[in-house]
Coordinates of C-alpha atoms in Angstrom, one line a residue:
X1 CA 34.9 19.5 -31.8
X2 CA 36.5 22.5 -33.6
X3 CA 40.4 23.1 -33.6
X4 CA 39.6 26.2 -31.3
X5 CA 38.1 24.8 -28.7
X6 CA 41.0 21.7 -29.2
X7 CA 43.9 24.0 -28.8
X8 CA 42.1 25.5 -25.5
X9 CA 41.7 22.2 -23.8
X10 CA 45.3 21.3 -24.7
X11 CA 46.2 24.6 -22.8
X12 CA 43.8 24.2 -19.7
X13 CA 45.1 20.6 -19.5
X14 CA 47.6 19.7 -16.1
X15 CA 50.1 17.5 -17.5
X16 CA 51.6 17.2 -14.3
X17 CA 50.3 14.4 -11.5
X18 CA 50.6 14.9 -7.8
X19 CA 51.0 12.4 -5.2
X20 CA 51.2 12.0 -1.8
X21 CA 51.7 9.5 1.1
X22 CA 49.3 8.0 3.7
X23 CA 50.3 9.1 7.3
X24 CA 47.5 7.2 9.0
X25 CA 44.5 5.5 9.0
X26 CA 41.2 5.7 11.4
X27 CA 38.1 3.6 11.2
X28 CA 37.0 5.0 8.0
X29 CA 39.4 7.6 7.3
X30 CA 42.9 8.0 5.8
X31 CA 45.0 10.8 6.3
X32 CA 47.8 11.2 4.3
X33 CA 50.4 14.1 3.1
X34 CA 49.8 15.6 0.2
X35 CA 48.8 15.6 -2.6
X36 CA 47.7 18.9 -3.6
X37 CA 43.6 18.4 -4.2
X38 CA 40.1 19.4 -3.6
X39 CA 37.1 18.3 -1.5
X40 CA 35.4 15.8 -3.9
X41 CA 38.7 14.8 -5.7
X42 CA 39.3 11.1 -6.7
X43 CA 42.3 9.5 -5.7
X44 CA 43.9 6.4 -6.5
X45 CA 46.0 5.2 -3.3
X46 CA 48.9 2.1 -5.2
X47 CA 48.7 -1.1 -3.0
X48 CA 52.0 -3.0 -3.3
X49 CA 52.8 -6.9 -2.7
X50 CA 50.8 -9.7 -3.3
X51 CA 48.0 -8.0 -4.0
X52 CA 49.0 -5.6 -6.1
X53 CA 46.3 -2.4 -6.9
X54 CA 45.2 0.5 -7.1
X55 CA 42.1 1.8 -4.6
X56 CA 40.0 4.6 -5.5
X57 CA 39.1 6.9 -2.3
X58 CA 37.9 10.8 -2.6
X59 CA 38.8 13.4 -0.6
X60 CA 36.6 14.6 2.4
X61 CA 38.2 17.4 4.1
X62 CA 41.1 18.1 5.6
X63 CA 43.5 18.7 9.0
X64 CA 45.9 21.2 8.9
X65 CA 48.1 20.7 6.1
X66 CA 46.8 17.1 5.5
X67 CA 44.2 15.7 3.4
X68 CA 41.3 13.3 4.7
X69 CA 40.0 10.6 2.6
X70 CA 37.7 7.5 2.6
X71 CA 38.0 4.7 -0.1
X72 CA 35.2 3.4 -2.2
X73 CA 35.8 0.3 -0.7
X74 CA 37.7 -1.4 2.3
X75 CA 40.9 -0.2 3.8
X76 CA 42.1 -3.8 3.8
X77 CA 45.9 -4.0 2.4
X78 CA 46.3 0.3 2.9
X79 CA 49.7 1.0 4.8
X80 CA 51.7 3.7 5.8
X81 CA 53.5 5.1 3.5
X82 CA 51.7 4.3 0.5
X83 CA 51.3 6.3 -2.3
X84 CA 48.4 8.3 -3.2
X85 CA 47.8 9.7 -6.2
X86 CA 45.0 12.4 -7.7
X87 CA 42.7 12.6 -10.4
X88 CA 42.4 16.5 -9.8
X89 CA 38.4 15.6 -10.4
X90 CA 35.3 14.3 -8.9
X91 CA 34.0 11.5 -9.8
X92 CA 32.2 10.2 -13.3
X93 CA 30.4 7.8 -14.3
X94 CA 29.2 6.1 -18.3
X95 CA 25.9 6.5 -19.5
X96 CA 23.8 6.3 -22.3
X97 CA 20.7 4.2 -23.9
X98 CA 22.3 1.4 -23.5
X99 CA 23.1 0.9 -20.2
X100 CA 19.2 0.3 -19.9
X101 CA 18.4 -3.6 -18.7
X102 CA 22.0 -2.9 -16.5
X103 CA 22.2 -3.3 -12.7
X104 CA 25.0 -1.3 -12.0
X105 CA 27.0 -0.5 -8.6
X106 CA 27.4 3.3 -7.3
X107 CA 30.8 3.8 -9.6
X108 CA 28.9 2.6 -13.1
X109 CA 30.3 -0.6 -13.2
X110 CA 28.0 -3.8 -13.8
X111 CA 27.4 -5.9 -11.1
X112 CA 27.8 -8.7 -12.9
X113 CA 31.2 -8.6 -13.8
X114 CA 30.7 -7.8 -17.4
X115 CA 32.3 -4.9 -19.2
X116 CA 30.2 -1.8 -20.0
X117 CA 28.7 -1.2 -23.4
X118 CA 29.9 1.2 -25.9
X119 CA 29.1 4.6 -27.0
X120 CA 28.4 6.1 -23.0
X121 CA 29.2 9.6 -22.3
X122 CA 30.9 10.2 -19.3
X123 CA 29.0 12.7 -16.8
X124 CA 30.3 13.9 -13.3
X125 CA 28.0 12.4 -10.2
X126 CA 27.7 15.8 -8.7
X127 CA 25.9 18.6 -10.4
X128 CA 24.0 22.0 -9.0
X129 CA 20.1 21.4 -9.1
X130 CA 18.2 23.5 -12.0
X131 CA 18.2 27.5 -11.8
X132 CA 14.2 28.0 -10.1
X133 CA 13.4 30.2 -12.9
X134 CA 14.7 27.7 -15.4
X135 CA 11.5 25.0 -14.1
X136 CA 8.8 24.8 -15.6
X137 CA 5.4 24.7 -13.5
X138 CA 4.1 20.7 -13.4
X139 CA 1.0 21.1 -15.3
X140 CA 0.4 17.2 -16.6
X141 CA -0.4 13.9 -14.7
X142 CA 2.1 10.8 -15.2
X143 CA 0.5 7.4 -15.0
X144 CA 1.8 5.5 -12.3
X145 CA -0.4 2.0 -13.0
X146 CA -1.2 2.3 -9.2
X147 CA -5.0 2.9 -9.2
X148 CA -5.2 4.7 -5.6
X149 CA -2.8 7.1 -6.7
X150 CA -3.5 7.8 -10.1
X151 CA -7.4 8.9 -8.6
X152 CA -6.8 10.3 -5.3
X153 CA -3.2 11.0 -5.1
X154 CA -2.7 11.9 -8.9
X155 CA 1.3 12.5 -9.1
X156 CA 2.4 15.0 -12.0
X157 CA 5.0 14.8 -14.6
X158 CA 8.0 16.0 -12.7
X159 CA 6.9 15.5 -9.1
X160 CA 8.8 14.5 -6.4
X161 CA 7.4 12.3 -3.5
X162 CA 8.0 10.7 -0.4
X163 CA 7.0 7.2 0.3
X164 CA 7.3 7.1 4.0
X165 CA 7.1 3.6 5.9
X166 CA 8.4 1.7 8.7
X167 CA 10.1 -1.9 7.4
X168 CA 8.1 -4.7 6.1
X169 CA 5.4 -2.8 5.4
X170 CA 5.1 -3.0 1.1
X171 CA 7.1 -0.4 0.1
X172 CA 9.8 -2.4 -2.0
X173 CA 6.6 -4.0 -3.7
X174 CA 4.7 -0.4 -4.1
X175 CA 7.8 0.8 -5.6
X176 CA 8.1 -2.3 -8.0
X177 CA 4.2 -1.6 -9.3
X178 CA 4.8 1.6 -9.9
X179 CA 8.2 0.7 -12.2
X180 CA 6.3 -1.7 -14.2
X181 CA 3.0 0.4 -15.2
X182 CA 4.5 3.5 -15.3
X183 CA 3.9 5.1 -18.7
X184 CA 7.7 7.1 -18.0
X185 CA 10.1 6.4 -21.0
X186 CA 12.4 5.1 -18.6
X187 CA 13.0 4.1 -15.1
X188 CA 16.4 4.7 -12.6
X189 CA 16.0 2.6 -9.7
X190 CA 18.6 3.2 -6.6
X191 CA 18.7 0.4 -4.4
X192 CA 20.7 1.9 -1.0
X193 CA 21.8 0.5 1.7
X194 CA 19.7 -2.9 0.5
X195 CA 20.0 -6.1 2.0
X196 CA 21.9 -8.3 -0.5
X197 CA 19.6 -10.7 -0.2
X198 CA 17.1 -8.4 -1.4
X199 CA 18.3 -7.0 -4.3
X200 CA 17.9 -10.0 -6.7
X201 CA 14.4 -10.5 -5.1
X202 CA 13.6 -6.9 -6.0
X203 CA 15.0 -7.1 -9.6
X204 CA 13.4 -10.7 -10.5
X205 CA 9.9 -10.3 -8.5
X206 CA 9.1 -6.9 -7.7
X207 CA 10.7 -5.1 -10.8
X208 CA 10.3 -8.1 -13.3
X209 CA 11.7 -8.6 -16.8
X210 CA 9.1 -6.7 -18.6
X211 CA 9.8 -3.9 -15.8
X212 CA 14.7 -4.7 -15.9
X213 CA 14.1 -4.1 -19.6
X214 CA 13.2 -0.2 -19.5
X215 CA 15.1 0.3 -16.0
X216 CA 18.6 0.7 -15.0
X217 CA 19.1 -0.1 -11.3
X218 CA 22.0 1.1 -9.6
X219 CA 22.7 -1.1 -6.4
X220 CA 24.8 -0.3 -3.4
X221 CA 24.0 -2.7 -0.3
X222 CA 24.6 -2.4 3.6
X223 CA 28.1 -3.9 3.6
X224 CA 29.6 -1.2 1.4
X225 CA 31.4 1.6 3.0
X226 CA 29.2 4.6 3.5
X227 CA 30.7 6.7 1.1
X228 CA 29.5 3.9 -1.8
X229 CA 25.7 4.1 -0.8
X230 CA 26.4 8.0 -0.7
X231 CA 27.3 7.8 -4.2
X232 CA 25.0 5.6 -5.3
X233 CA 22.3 8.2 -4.5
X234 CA 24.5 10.5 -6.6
X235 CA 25.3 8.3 -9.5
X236 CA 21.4 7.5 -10.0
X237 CA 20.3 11.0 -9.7
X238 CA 23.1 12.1 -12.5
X239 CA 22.1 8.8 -14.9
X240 CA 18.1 10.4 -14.3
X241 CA 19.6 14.2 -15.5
X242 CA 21.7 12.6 -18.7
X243 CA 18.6 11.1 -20.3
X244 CA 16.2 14.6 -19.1
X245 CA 18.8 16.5 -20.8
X246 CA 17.9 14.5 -24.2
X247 CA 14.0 15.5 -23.3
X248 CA 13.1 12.0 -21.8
X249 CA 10.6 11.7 -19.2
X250 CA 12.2 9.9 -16.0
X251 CA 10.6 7.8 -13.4
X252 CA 13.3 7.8 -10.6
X253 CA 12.7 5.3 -7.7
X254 CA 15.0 5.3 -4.4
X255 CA 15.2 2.8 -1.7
X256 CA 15.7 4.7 0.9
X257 CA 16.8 8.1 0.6
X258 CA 16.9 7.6 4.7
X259 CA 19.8 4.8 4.3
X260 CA 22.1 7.8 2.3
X261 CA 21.2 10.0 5.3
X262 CA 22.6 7.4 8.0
X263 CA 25.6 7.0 5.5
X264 CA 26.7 10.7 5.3
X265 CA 26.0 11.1 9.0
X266 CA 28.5 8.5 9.1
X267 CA 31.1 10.6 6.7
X268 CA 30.6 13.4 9.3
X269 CA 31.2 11.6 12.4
X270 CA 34.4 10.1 11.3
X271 CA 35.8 13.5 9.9
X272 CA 35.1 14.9 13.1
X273 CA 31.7 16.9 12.8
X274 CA 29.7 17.6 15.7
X275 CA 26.4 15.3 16.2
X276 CA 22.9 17.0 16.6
X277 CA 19.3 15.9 16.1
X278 CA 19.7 11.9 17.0
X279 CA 23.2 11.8 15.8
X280 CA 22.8 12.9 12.5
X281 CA 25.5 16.0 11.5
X282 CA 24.9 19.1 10.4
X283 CA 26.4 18.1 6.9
X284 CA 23.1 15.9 6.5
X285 CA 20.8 18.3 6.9
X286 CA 22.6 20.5 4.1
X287 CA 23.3 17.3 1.5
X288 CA 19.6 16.0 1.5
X289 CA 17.9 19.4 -0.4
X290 CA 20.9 19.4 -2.4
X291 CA 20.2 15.6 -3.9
X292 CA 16.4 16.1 -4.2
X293 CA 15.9 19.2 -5.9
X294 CA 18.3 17.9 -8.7
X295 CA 14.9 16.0 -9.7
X296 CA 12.0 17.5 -10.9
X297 CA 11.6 19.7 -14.2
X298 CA 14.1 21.8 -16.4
X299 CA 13.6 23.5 -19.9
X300 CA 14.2 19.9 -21.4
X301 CA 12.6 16.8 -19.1
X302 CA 10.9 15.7 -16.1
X303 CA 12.6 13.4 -13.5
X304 CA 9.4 12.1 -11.3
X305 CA 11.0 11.0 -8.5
X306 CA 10.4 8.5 -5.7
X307 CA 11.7 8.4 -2.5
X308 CA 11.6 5.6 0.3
X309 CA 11.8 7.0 4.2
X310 CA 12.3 4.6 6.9
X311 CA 10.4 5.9 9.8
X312 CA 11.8 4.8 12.9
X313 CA 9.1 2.7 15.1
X314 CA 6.5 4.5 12.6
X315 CA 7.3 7.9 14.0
X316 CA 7.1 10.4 10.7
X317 CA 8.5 13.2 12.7
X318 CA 12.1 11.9 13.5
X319 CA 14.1 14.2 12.0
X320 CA 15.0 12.8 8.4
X321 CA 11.1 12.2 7.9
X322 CA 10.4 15.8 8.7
X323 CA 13.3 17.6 6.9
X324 CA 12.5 15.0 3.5
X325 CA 8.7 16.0 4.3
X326 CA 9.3 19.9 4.1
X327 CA 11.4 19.3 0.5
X328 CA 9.4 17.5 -1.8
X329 CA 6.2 18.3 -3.4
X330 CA 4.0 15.4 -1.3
X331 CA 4.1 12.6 0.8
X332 CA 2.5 9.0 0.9
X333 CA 2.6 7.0 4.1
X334 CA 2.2 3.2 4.7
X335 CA 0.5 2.3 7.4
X336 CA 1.0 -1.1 9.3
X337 CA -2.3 -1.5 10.2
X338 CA -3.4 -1.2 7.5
X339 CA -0.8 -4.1 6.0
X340 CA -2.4 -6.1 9.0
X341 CA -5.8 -6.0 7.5
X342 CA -4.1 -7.2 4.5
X343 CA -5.0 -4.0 2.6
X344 CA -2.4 -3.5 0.2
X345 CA -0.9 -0.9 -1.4
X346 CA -1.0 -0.2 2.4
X347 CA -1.3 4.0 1.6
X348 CA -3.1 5.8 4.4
X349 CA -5.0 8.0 1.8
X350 CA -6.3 10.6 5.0
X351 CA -2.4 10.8 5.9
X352 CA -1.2 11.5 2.6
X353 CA -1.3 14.3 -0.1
X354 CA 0.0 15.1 -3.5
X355 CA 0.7 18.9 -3.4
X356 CA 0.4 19.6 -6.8
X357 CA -2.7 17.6 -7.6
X358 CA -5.0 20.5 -7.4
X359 CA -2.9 22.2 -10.5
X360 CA -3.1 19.4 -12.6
X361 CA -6.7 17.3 -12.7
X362 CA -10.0 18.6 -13.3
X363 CA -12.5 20.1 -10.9
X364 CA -14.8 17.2 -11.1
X365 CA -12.1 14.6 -10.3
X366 CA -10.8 16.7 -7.3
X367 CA -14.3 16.8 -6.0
X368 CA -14.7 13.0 -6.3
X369 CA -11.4 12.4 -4.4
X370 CA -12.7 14.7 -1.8
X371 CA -15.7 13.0 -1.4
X372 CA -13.9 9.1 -1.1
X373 CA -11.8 11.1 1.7
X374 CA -14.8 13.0 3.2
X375 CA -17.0 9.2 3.1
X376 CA -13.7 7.1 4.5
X377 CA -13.0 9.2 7.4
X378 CA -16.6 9.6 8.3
X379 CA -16.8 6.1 8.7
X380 CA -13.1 6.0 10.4
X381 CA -14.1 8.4 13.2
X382 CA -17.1 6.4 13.7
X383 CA -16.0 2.7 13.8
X384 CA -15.4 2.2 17.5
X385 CA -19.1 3.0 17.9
X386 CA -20.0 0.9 15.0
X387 CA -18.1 -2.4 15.9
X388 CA -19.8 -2.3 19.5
X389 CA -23.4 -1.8 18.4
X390 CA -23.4 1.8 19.5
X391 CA -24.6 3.5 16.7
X392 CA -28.1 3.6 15.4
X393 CA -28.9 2.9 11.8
X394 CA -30.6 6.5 11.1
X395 CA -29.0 8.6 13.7
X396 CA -26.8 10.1 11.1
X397 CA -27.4 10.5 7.3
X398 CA -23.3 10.9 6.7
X399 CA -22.4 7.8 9.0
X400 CA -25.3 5.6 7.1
X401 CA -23.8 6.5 3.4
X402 CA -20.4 6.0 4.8
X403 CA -20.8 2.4 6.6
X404 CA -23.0 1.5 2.9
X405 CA -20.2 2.4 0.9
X406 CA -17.1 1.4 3.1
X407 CA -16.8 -2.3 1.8
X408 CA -16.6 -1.0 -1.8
X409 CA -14.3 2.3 -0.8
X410 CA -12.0 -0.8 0.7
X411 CA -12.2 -3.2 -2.7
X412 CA -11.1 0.4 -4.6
X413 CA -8.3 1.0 -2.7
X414 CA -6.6 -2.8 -3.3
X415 CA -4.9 -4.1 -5.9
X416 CA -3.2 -7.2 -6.8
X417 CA 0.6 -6.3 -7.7
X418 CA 0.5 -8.2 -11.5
X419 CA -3.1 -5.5 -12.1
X420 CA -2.6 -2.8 -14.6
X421 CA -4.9 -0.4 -14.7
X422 CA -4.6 3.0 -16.6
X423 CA -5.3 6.7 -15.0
X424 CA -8.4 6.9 -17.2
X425 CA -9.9 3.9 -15.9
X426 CA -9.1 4.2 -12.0
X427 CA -10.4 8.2 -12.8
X428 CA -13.6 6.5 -14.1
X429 CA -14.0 3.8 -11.4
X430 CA -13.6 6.7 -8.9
X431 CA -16.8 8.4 -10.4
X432 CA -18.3 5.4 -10.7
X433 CA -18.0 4.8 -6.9
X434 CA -18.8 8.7 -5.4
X435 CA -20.4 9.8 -8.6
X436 CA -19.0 13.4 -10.0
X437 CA -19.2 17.1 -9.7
X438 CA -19.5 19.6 -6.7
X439 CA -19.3 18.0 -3.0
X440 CA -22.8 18.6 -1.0

């Protein structure tokens, strides 16, 4: 840093602090007087007593001449009167290389109780996605390790995806394949609005030690208050820009980008927006292309990016499902049926689509992939008839090639979770299934 750019910061710097004093507090809000801030600001609100602290909250809007807050955790011990004190900035969090093998919570802080490691670089949670111009077009595949979508969903360096599923239908396990075969440098897993029983089965069975050891996870579970599995979204989507910004490739997994919806609705109703489409305030519908367009390319990186939806009762047109649908560059959905059968990963291939796979595989792969689609729902749209014994053996030359090759169609689309298979050889195993070239 030169002695210039010193003397400006000394210049710019506040050197005053501003407090105020809480007035009130509702449900999930706190309204107090003063002090002078922003929207986004960090305060500190001083507990006195016993249990003497300080409580970090952020400022959410305001009402009148007051300011609205809600804490990062729970307004246990918060009285009138107290004092409350700002930052005058949004929230940061540490990162840097060594953070990776951490599971951290939405503020940076290990889960664990440990202190942070040193030499991280602080970097705000909040950041404007890239210019459009400034993206580069995805022109390369990523390996995923997940055979069905490296050959008929092929993801690109830099894509973003939906993985859309009701619960207990595989995605948790999906996601934890797709973390340990990845050939990403690095992965950034957000676990939000998690179970917290689950998130220790997620990081020792599904993720893995081989899988912790390139990862950082940043975990914020149901019983947090809504602005914590807000940030937590934020937090992993600014710890996924730091290490694109040094020209890394990301893999960025979230678990479920649905759960920060329900949380910011949340935000909204309690500050006293208006509910619309099933509940959910207008500020929700504005937030969500926000977060995911941070991801994807710039002039440095990729972040590939990953993102759970729960669909309510398997409906993929409530309204989070559609709006996340309409943003992201492709969709896979889980079907349940499917999961019934035992067929896992349980990805509907007809249902789903990678929207940039045309740009970035060859045209004799595309036509192969078009021809397992073309054979598996001939056969689809023809298994009533088949299972009764309504259908001829000869009536049809597409139905006959599609109910010979089904079995083997069905044996390509599973794999076991602990099978690692590279792009190349599920690409090769495609052709050696539907053969290769142009479709009849």
């Amino acid at each position: 840093m030169n002695i210039e750019r010193l003397i400006e910061e000394i210049e710019a710097a506040d050197s005053y602090k501003r407090y105020g004093r809480v007035k009130r507090v509702v449900g999930l809000m706190i309204e107090s007087q003063g002090p002078e801030s922003s929207i986004g600001d960090v305060c500190f609100i001083h507990i006195k007593g016993k249990r003497k602290r300080m409580i970090k909250a952020e400022v959410v809007g305001f009402r009148d001449e007051d300011v609205i807050l809600m804490p990062y955790t729970t307004v246990a011990d918060i009285s009138s009167g107290s004092l409350v004190e700002t930052t005058s900035k949004p929230l940061e969090i540490k990162v840097g290389s060594s953070l990776l093998g951490q599971v951290i919570d939405p503020l940076g802080e290990p889960l664990d109780g440990s202190k942070l490691p040193h030499g991280l670089t602080a970097v705000p949670t909040e950041e404007n996605p890239p210019n459009p111009l400034s993206r580069p077009p995805i022109s390369s595949p990523i390996e995923v390790g997940v055979r069905l979508i490296d050959s008929l969903l092929t993801v690109g360096n830099g894509q973003r995806v939906g993985i859309f599923a009701g619960s207990g239908v595989g995605k948790s396990t999906l996601l934890g394949m797709i973390a340990r075969n990845t050939k990403a440098d690095l992965n950034v897993i957000a676990l939000i609005g998690e179970r917290g029983r689950e998130v220790r089965e997620f990081i020792e069975r599904d993720l893995g030690p081989k899988g912790l050891e390139r990862s950082i996870v940043i975990v914020a579970t149901s019983d947090q208050p809504p602005l914590m599995r807000i940030k937590g979204a934020y937090t992993a989507t600014s710890i996924a820009e730091y290490f694109r910004a040094k020209g890394l490739n990301v893999m960025m997994l979230m678990d479920s980008v649905t759960r920060v919806a329900m949380a910011q609705r949340e935000v909204g109703l309690a500050i006293g927006e208006p509910p619309t489409t099933k509940g959910y305030t207008p500020s929700v519908f504005s937030t969500l292309p926000k977060l995911l367009e941070r991801t994807g390319t710039n002039e440095t990186g990729a972040i590939t990016a990953f993102y759970t939806v729960l669909v309510d009762g398997d409906d993929m047109n409530e309204p989070i499902a559609d709006t996340v649908r309409g943003i992201l560059d492709g969709h896979f959905v889980l079907d349940r049926n499917l999961a019934n059968k035992g067929q896992y990963p349980a990805v509907d291939v007809l249902k789903s689509i990678s929207r940039v796979m045309n740009n970035i595989s060859v045209k004799e792969h595309i036509h192969a992939a078009e021809k397992l689609r073309e054979l598996l729902s001939t056969y689809i749209q023809s298994e009533d008839l088949i299972n009764i014994g309504a259908y001829k053996k000869g009536s049809s030359k597409e139905i006959d090639e599609a109910v010979a090759i089904y079995p083997k169609i069905i044996s390509f689309l599973k794999q076991r979770t602990d099978e690692q298979i590279s792009i190349e050889e599920s690409i090769q195993q495609l052709y050696a299934l539907v053969g290769r070239g142009e479709m009849n």
